[in-house]
Amino acid sequence: MAARTMQAARCPTDELSLTNCAVVSEKDLQSGQHVTVKTTPNHKFVFTVKSHTTVVPGTIAFSLPQRKWAGLSIGQEVEVANYNFDKCKQCIGSMTVEIDFLQKKSTDSSAYDSDKMAAEFIQQFNNQGFSVTQQLVFSFCDKLFGLVIKDIEAMDSSILKGEMPTGKKQKIDVGLMVGNSQVVFEKAETSSLTLVGKAKTKEARQTIINPEWNFEKMGIGGLDREFSDIFRRAFASRVFPPDIVEQMGCKHVKGIMLFGPPGCGKTLMARQIGKMLNAREPKIVNGPEILNKYVGESEANIRKLFADAEDEQKRLGANSGLHIIIFDELDAICKQRGTGASSTGVHDTVVNQLLSKIDGVEQLNNILVIGMTNRPDLIDDALMRPGRFEVKMEIGLPDEKGRVQILTIHTNKMRGFGLLSGDVDIPELAAETKNYSGAELEGLVRAAQSTAMNRHIKATSTVEVDMERAEKLQVSRSDFMGSLNNDIKPAFGTNQEDYASYIMNGIIKWGDPVTSVLDDGELLVQQTKNSDRTPLVSVLLEGPPHSGKTALAAQIAEDSEFPFIKICSPDKMIGHSEISKCQAIKKVFDDAYKSQLSCVVVDDIERLLDYVPIGPRFSNLVLQALLVLLKKPPPKGRKLLIIGTTSRKDILQEMEMLDAFSTTIHIQNISTGEQLVDALELLGSFTEKERASIGHQLKGKRVWIGIKKLLMFIEMSLQMAQDYRVTKFLTLLRDEGSGRACYE
């Protein structure tokens, strides 16, 4: 057909609008022909035509999307001419089509199979011409979709000739749809449409991890393993291509629970996770802020936290951004249901509301809830199941490598400005700060800075800074060491004053029995450190009263140099009820489990048990608690040495407690005159002549006295005049012996 002028008209029926064809009269053109429609001298568009009886001859009818694309108006005159496709160069090999719901009110959350959609598309529009930027309407599964042609690649001509493909791809502006063309659907940028299947483009994804993320700049150290575990569990599914995640049927993790001792970086970690992710601004909530005195308000506060995420998921579906909600002090609002003393049950309804929002009937897939607590034992069990707070991560005390990182972070600025002395050795400080939390290490750096600054302050009648010297301010090793010894002590560490009083006179090695006990103690310490098969080692030191059991236990504990040493002693539990005593003992063990290497001395067990021979009577509650704790292995990766002391082995035997200890070591009293003279020599209290006199009196005689009682007798004798000291000492020994054969 030679070019002729025709008049643009409206498409006669909705059904014809869906054919993507320009509709003409049978008198003008035949169905299946291709034409060019010239709207202006510089604009020409290719259409495939379809004839219909309702169209007036001399007019050409277009659907609304076609008129939008070509810029046509009703009644406009256009120039129409035949168009022939070059089948060697213009057959469509693959075509990318942008898709969205035609009307926003008809959106739904159903998943549409792009493979079936592509097959339907090729069937509906086979042998039609398509142009880049063309708009059309497509009907699939009784839904109408608006399409825009984004990209067309020509079919490799060698395939059409039956030859091996060359692999060359050529982009074209106009192409002909054939039976073996490929159609790939691409979701519109703001669309809430969900596509599944392979006939869709890999979406251009903005990585969820912020590219400028850096642990040290964010001030986090010693948590590398914890971060890698959180990434593996919580973010791997969000970083991976969504289509692969869909094919696996994988659901995103919605909740992370961070727990551990205070000051170890839980809040810091949660805060930085928000900065690290390309997500909505995190909502940070302190647990108690949720609670409200008015009925229903606490639950409403929970609903408000999730409202934005719910609204966005309804609008954008799978394209919704990630919403992060951070709960600090979660135990304040999520205690075990049914345990509250209040009759209102406010806590219970808050927990119920939170449970339903995180993983209820209407599931949200665009949230990440991070909870933090020092008391995971208080949290309701339903919150901890998979689907809710399923990633549970203990943020514990940093190891030596972690302490190096933390100290480096907190001293970086000083180092950069030359305010850190060259004699400050970070690895040395890390080795000295066993059981320090991150917050305590930061406090140590602050204390050292204060000590250094204090040197340049002149405190006379007024407080002034010596500016000349202040400009040369440097924080030195001695500042750190002074703060380490005097200012900052670890909450979960070894309180030296705690056990120093037990060995203030040192260990008197009066004979082989003492040396043997210390050697056995050293073996048990090495076993605890080195053996992977026995993470729990327990030993009972038993012997007569005043034989030095507690001092030996304290000495073994001190020599172990374990980062955590605690003495569980009855003198700290005077007046405690049975329950509070059990809780105090359990707290000592719970604290011990938080350290890599721990030693707990359970002193004077029969006093802890409230044992008295009259009756007989003892606390069964404390006994059962001790039996459980003595046998309970520490958590994985932790090691614990327990040293018990008792003067009543026979009683513990009846209580079946001896079996709870791995081994028992007997502590002897001084039993011969020679051993007693050796002890006197080591103590250096009497003169050589006095010791010789005492030795002569005791030669060949059997002696039975504890080292503690011996020290008491010596000190009493030394208060006498020089000539009477030996006599007084021997008299004291004899008087003691009248009751229980001190010597014969």
XYZ file of C-alpha atoms in Angstrom, residues 256-739:
484
model
C 17.939 -11.322 67.418
C 18.398 -11.634 71.187
C 21.662 -10.255 72.585
C 22.413 -11.222 76.190
C 25.426 -11.212 78.492
C 27.081 -9.353 81.375
C 26.676 -5.563 81.646
C 29.224 -3.449 79.787
C 30.139 -6.015 77.114
C 28.716 -4.127 74.130
C 25.113 -5.317 73.653
C 23.597 -1.849 73.244
C 26.582 -0.665 71.207
C 26.288 -3.651 68.880
C 22.550 -3.143 68.344
C 23.068 0.577 67.685
C 25.788 -0.128 65.125
C 23.766 -2.844 63.362
C 21.291 -0.071 62.536
C 24.067 2.117 61.064
C 25.624 -0.806 59.230
C 22.471 -1.663 57.269
C 20.946 0.310 54.417
C 17.573 0.261 56.137
C 14.987 2.594 57.624
C 16.149 4.617 60.645
C 16.079 2.159 63.592
C 13.491 2.699 66.319
C 15.262 2.410 69.672
C 12.984 1.646 72.617
C 13.929 1.330 76.282
C 11.791 -1.427 77.782
C 10.196 0.629 80.596
C 9.133 3.395 78.121
C 6.545 1.023 76.648
C 4.647 0.626 79.917
C 1.783 3.018 80.614
C -0.519 3.287 83.612
C -3.655 3.430 81.428
C -5.272 0.171 80.347
C -4.484 -0.714 76.741
C -1.912 2.060 76.238
C 1.105 -0.244 76.649
C -0.244 -2.560 73.932
C -0.983 0.458 71.708
C 2.646 1.576 72.103
C 3.778 -1.827 70.796
C 1.395 -1.542 67.803
C 2.731 1.940 66.959
C 6.267 0.525 66.677
C 5.165 -1.881 63.941
C 2.675 0.436 62.164
C 5.143 1.839 59.603
C 6.396 -1.632 58.653
C 2.823 -2.917 58.258
C 1.801 0.042 56.091
C 4.863 -0.294 53.841
C 4.392 -4.036 53.423
C 0.772 -3.500 52.329
C 1.865 -0.895 49.768
C 5.086 -2.404 48.426
C 4.948 -6.080 49.415
C 8.317 -7.781 48.842
C 9.877 -4.436 47.820
C 9.423 -3.013 51.315
C 12.588 -1.763 53.024
C 13.897 -3.301 56.238
C 12.480 -1.826 59.467
C 14.664 -2.282 62.568
C 13.194 -2.091 66.084
C 15.673 -2.234 68.979
C 14.436 -3.109 72.499
C 16.875 -2.254 75.285
C 16.251 -3.891 78.693
C 13.736 -6.294 77.133
C 13.285 -8.152 80.428
C 11.428 -5.078 81.776
C 8.435 -5.773 79.513
C 8.749 -9.432 78.480
C 8.861 -11.334 81.757
C 7.454 -14.870 81.917
C 3.675 -14.662 81.667
C 1.787 -15.589 84.821
C 4.639 -14.588 87.146
C 3.675 -10.949 87.797
C 2.366 -10.073 91.238
C 0.119 -7.349 89.772
C -3.549 -8.241 89.309
C -3.797 -6.144 86.122
C -1.717 -8.577 84.033
C -0.268 -5.627 82.050
C 3.020 -7.431 81.433
C 1.193 -10.471 80.074
C -0.834 -8.505 77.531
C 2.260 -6.581 76.380
C 4.062 -9.884 75.779
C 1.005 -11.216 73.914
C 0.914 -8.129 71.686
C 4.624 -8.369 70.902
C 4.321 -12.086 70.107
C 1.502 -11.492 67.627
C 3.298 -8.592 65.918
C 6.630 -10.358 65.394
C 5.192 -13.647 64.180
C 1.422 -13.685 64.364
C -1.277 -14.648 61.867
C -0.530 -11.579 59.718
C 3.161 -12.095 59.142
C 5.529 -9.219 58.566
C 8.597 -10.027 56.507
C 10.189 -6.584 56.508
C 11.155 -6.295 60.187
C 14.220 -7.085 62.287
C 13.638 -6.876 66.051
C 16.752 -6.755 68.233
C 16.282 -7.367 71.960
C 18.907 -6.902 74.677
C 18.960 -8.106 78.264
C 21.282 -9.047 81.125
C 18.679 -11.543 82.341
C 17.659 -13.980 79.571
C 16.223 -16.288 82.252
C 13.399 -13.770 82.859
C 12.223 -13.613 79.226
C 9.020 -15.456 78.273
C 9.760 -18.748 76.498
C 7.364 -18.061 73.616
C 9.512 -15.104 72.544
C 12.586 -17.300 72.211
C 11.229 -19.811 69.721
C 12.220 -19.854 65.988
C 10.285 -17.242 64.049
C 10.614 -14.713 66.855
C 13.906 -14.098 68.693
C 15.440 -17.156 67.062
C 19.051 -15.902 66.936
C 20.310 -15.900 70.523
C 23.795 -14.454 70.863
C 25.797 -14.215 74.079
C 27.926 -11.082 74.152
C 30.487 -12.203 76.725
C 33.687 -10.839 78.175
C 36.289 -10.143 75.455
C 39.275 -12.461 75.096
C 42.849 -11.137 74.898
C 42.643 -10.476 71.138
C 39.369 -8.628 71.681
C 40.875 -6.547 74.497
C 43.715 -5.495 72.164
C 41.105 -4.310 69.633
C 39.071 -2.422 72.245
C 42.094 -0.695 73.808
C 43.400 0.203 70.329
C 40.043 1.792 69.446
C 39.939 3.857 72.656
C 43.559 5.037 72.345
C 43.528 5.715 68.566
C 42.726 9.412 68.899
C 45.445 9.987 71.500
C 47.915 8.109 69.323
C 46.954 10.197 66.286
C 47.672 13.460 68.126
C 50.884 12.190 69.742
C 49.417 12.180 73.274
C 50.152 8.500 73.928
C 53.609 7.770 75.276
C 55.786 5.290 73.386
C 56.128 3.076 76.474
C 52.401 2.159 76.424
C 52.217 -1.436 75.212
C 48.629 -2.333 74.254
C 49.238 -6.140 74.164
C 50.741 -5.902 77.679
C 47.673 -4.025 78.934
C 45.409 -6.599 77.248
C 47.255 -9.410 79.050
C 46.883 -7.600 82.400
C 43.148 -6.929 82.021
C 41.705 -10.445 82.219
C 37.920 -10.471 82.725
C 37.566 -6.751 81.959
C 34.439 -5.880 79.990
C 34.516 -3.396 77.101
C 33.046 -0.671 79.331
C 35.688 -1.330 82.022
C 38.475 -1.111 79.430
C 37.072 2.231 78.274
C 36.949 3.298 81.932
C 40.592 2.246 82.333
C 41.628 4.504 79.441
C 39.640 7.401 80.964
C 41.218 6.824 84.385
C 44.720 6.846 82.841
C 43.888 10.090 81.015
C 42.677 11.664 84.266
C 45.854 10.573 86.059
C 48.000 12.108 83.302
C 46.023 15.367 83.313
C 46.190 15.592 87.092
C 50.002 15.896 86.896
C 49.605 19.255 85.131
C 47.119 20.786 87.557
C 48.392 23.103 90.282
C 46.010 22.908 93.232
C 46.900 25.865 95.450
C 44.267 28.339 96.673
C 42.870 28.099 93.142
C 42.982 25.234 90.684
C 45.105 26.129 87.669
C 46.510 24.256 84.692
C 50.220 24.611 83.994
C 49.786 25.470 80.292
C 53.473 25.189 79.395
C 53.669 21.614 80.657
C 50.108 20.750 79.563
C 51.083 21.189 75.928
C 53.585 18.361 76.439
C 50.948 16.123 78.048
C 51.405 12.419 77.377
C 49.588 9.428 78.841
C 52.264 6.955 79.931
C 52.445 3.299 80.920
C 52.645 4.248 84.617
C 49.288 6.072 84.290
C 47.659 2.920 82.951
C 49.278 0.675 85.555
C 48.281 3.017 88.396
C 44.669 3.038 87.191
C 44.777 -0.734 86.779
C 45.861 -1.257 90.378
C 43.811 1.443 92.074
C 40.877 2.731 90.031
C 39.250 0.162 87.753
C 38.527 -3.376 88.946
C 36.587 -5.899 86.854
C 33.095 -6.793 88.096
C 33.692 -10.430 87.130
C 37.330 -10.521 88.089
C 39.521 -11.648 90.919
C 39.291 -9.550 94.042
C 42.719 -10.136 95.563
C 41.643 -8.670 98.887
C 39.011 -11.406 98.969
C 41.520 -14.200 99.420
C 44.627 -12.302 100.572
C 43.356 -12.362 104.158
C 43.336 -16.178 104.086
C 47.054 -16.363 103.270
C 48.354 -13.238 105.002
C 51.017 -15.308 106.819
C 52.015 -17.175 103.686
C 52.163 -20.963 103.362
C 54.488 -22.603 105.888
C 56.006 -25.624 104.122
C 56.813 -27.484 107.358
C 57.105 -30.848 105.605
C 56.291 -33.112 102.673
C 52.525 -33.183 103.414
C 52.230 -29.447 102.600
C 54.433 -29.656 99.493
C 52.458 -32.672 98.285
C 49.133 -30.804 98.578
C 50.476 -27.808 96.617
C 51.913 -30.120 93.925
C 48.581 -31.941 93.575
C 46.814 -28.577 93.388
C 49.154 -27.481 90.576
C 48.369 -30.707 88.676
C 44.639 -30.037 88.968
C 45.138 -26.445 87.768
C 47.055 -27.704 84.705
C 44.364 -30.322 84.051
C 41.678 -27.619 84.113
C 43.682 -25.431 81.717
C 44.795 -28.078 79.233
C 42.302 -30.927 79.198
C 39.392 -30.723 76.761
C 37.806 -33.838 78.237
C 37.400 -32.448 81.763
C 36.205 -28.817 81.601
C 35.001 -29.234 85.205
C 37.545 -30.299 87.852
C 36.586 -30.377 91.531
C 38.708 -31.249 94.571
C 37.845 -31.464 98.263
C 40.522 -30.505 100.808
C 39.556 -32.304 104.030
C 41.363 -32.464 107.319
C 41.220 -31.576 111.025
C 40.334 -28.028 112.152
C 43.146 -25.412 112.067
C 45.197 -27.472 109.580
C 45.309 -24.637 107.011
C 42.825 -25.995 104.465
C 41.413 -22.588 103.478
C 44.902 -21.057 103.187
C 46.044 -23.922 100.945
C 42.884 -23.614 98.811
C 43.437 -19.853 98.460
C 47.120 -20.405 97.592
C 46.277 -22.980 94.884
C 43.677 -20.555 93.487
C 46.134 -17.630 93.482
C 48.926 -19.690 91.887
C 46.546 -20.747 89.090
C 46.421 -17.108 87.875
C 42.944 -17.782 86.522
C 41.170 -14.573 85.445
C 38.197 -15.339 87.713
C 38.728 -16.461 91.320
C 35.932 -16.257 93.872
C 35.683 -17.597 97.423
C 32.200 -18.725 98.410
C 32.452 -18.373 102.157
C 29.863 -18.693 104.965
C 31.116 -15.477 106.581
C 29.457 -13.526 103.714
C 26.114 -15.222 104.255
C 25.499 -14.588 107.946
C 21.787 -14.095 108.541
C 20.783 -15.246 105.049
C 17.682 -17.367 104.642
C 18.054 -20.727 102.934
C 16.720 -19.383 99.641
C 18.904 -16.253 99.641
C 21.933 -18.402 100.528
C 21.197 -20.679 97.540
C 20.850 -17.637 95.300
C 24.159 -16.174 96.538
C 25.987 -19.476 95.903
C 24.371 -19.792 92.459
C 25.407 -16.228 91.555
C 29.060 -17.059 92.305
C 28.862 -20.014 89.913
C 26.904 -18.047 87.266
C 29.580 -15.345 87.308
C 32.262 -18.030 87.007
C 30.610 -19.439 83.867
C 31.072 -16.062 82.133
C 34.877 -16.308 82.234
C 37.048 -18.557 80.059
C 38.945 -19.927 83.090
C 37.491 -19.795 86.578
C 38.259 -21.052 90.057
C 35.635 -21.174 92.822
C 36.645 -21.976 96.410
C 33.696 -23.328 98.424
C 35.002 -22.827 101.941
C 33.854 -24.560 105.129
C 31.090 -26.575 103.471
C 29.563 -27.834 106.736
C 29.021 -24.202 107.840
C 27.382 -23.379 104.480
C 25.064 -26.319 105.107
C 24.192 -25.049 108.634
C 25.311 -28.409 110.039
C 25.251 -28.954 113.814
C 25.970 -32.306 115.518
C 23.088 -31.854 117.951
C 19.932 -33.036 116.344
C 21.496 -33.650 113.783
C 20.365 -30.865 111.522
C 21.438 -29.250 108.209
C 19.930 -27.248 105.320
C 18.736 -29.715 102.691
C 17.947 -26.855 100.285
C 21.563 -25.620 100.299
C 22.851 -29.202 100.115
C 20.824 -29.943 96.987
C 21.909 -26.642 95.380
C 25.582 -27.436 96.052
C 25.230 -31.005 94.756
C 23.788 -29.691 91.489
C 26.370 -26.889 91.068
C 29.338 -29.147 91.903
C 28.352 -31.527 89.094
C 27.109 -29.005 86.525
C 29.655 -28.630 83.673
C 30.396 -25.052 82.542
C 29.163 -23.803 79.129
C 31.050 -24.885 76.013
C 34.481 -23.270 75.754
C 34.618 -22.436 79.493
C 36.600 -24.266 82.192
C 36.019 -24.355 85.938
C 38.077 -25.544 88.916
C 36.170 -26.000 92.198
C 38.102 -26.326 95.488
C 36.031 -27.291 98.531
C 37.202 -27.388 102.151
C 35.737 -29.259 105.113
C 36.641 -30.473 108.603
C 33.837 -33.049 108.641
C 34.505 -35.530 105.862
C 32.389 -38.146 107.655
C 29.322 -35.884 107.528
C 29.770 -35.142 103.815
C 30.091 -38.887 103.242
C 26.686 -39.435 104.837
C 25.212 -36.609 102.767
C 26.607 -38.282 99.595
C 28.520 -35.110 98.771
C 31.966 -36.730 98.520
C 30.899 -38.320 95.222
C 30.248 -34.859 93.773
C 33.996 -34.068 93.903
C 36.438 -35.443 91.313
C 39.049 -36.155 93.988
C 39.786 -35.688 97.699
C 43.066 -34.498 99.278
C 43.745 -35.053 102.974
C 45.374 -32.166 104.874
C 47.477 -33.294 107.845
C 48.295 -31.627 111.124
C 51.905 -31.331 112.303
C 52.493 -34.808 113.736
C 56.153 -34.984 114.916
C 58.442 -32.848 117.026
C 60.841 -32.528 114.067
C 58.088 -31.103 111.857
C 57.133 -28.624 114.571
C 60.762 -27.434 114.933
C 60.980 -27.063 111.119
C 57.835 -24.927 111.220
C 59.318 -22.757 114.001
C 62.481 -22.304 111.935
C 60.513 -21.234 108.863
C 58.518 -18.762 110.918
C 61.707 -17.378 112.490
C 59.878 -16.357 115.645
C 62.076 -17.924 118.351
C 65.851 -17.568 118.568
C 68.034 -20.492 117.526
C 68.765 -21.312 121.158
C 65.048 -21.296 122.016
C 64.250 -23.552 119.057
C 67.006 -25.973 120.147
C 65.478 -26.084 123.637
C 61.994 -26.741 122.235
C 63.408 -29.394 119.878
C 65.135 -31.146 122.810
C 61.888 -31.201 124.805
C 59.876 -32.608 121.878
C 62.473 -34.991 120.436
C 60.957 -38.373 119.583
C 57.540 -37.305 120.801
C 54.342 -37.486 118.838
C 52.744 -34.085 118.171
C 49.289 -33.280 116.746
C 48.589 -29.591 116.127
C 47.242 -27.559 113.242
C 49.430 -24.837 111.738
C 46.852 -22.163 112.544
C 46.736 -23.156 116.239
C 50.544 -23.322 116.286
C 50.768 -19.723 115.009
C 48.399 -18.638 117.771
C 50.521 -20.332 120.494
C 53.729 -18.814 119.122
C 52.283 -15.291 119.109
C 50.980 -15.716 122.684
C 54.395 -16.960 123.884
C 56.226 -14.074 122.229
C 54.313 -11.634 124.442
C 56.177 -13.059 127.481
C 59.593 -11.980 128.751
C 62.569 -13.523 126.943
C 63.331 -16.102 129.651
C 59.771 -17.434 129.889
C 58.819 -17.726 126.204
C 59.861 -21.372 125.705
C 58.221 -22.456 128.965
C 54.995 -20.662 128.032
C 54.991 -22.249 124.573
C 55.477 -25.786 125.941
C 52.801 -25.170 128.608
C 50.320 -24.086 125.944
C 51.116 -27.245 123.967
C 50.641 -29.408 127.069
C 47.360 -27.682 128.067
C 46.014 -28.134 124.539
C 47.103 -31.744 124.726
C 45.140 -32.383 127.914
C 41.992 -32.053 125.824
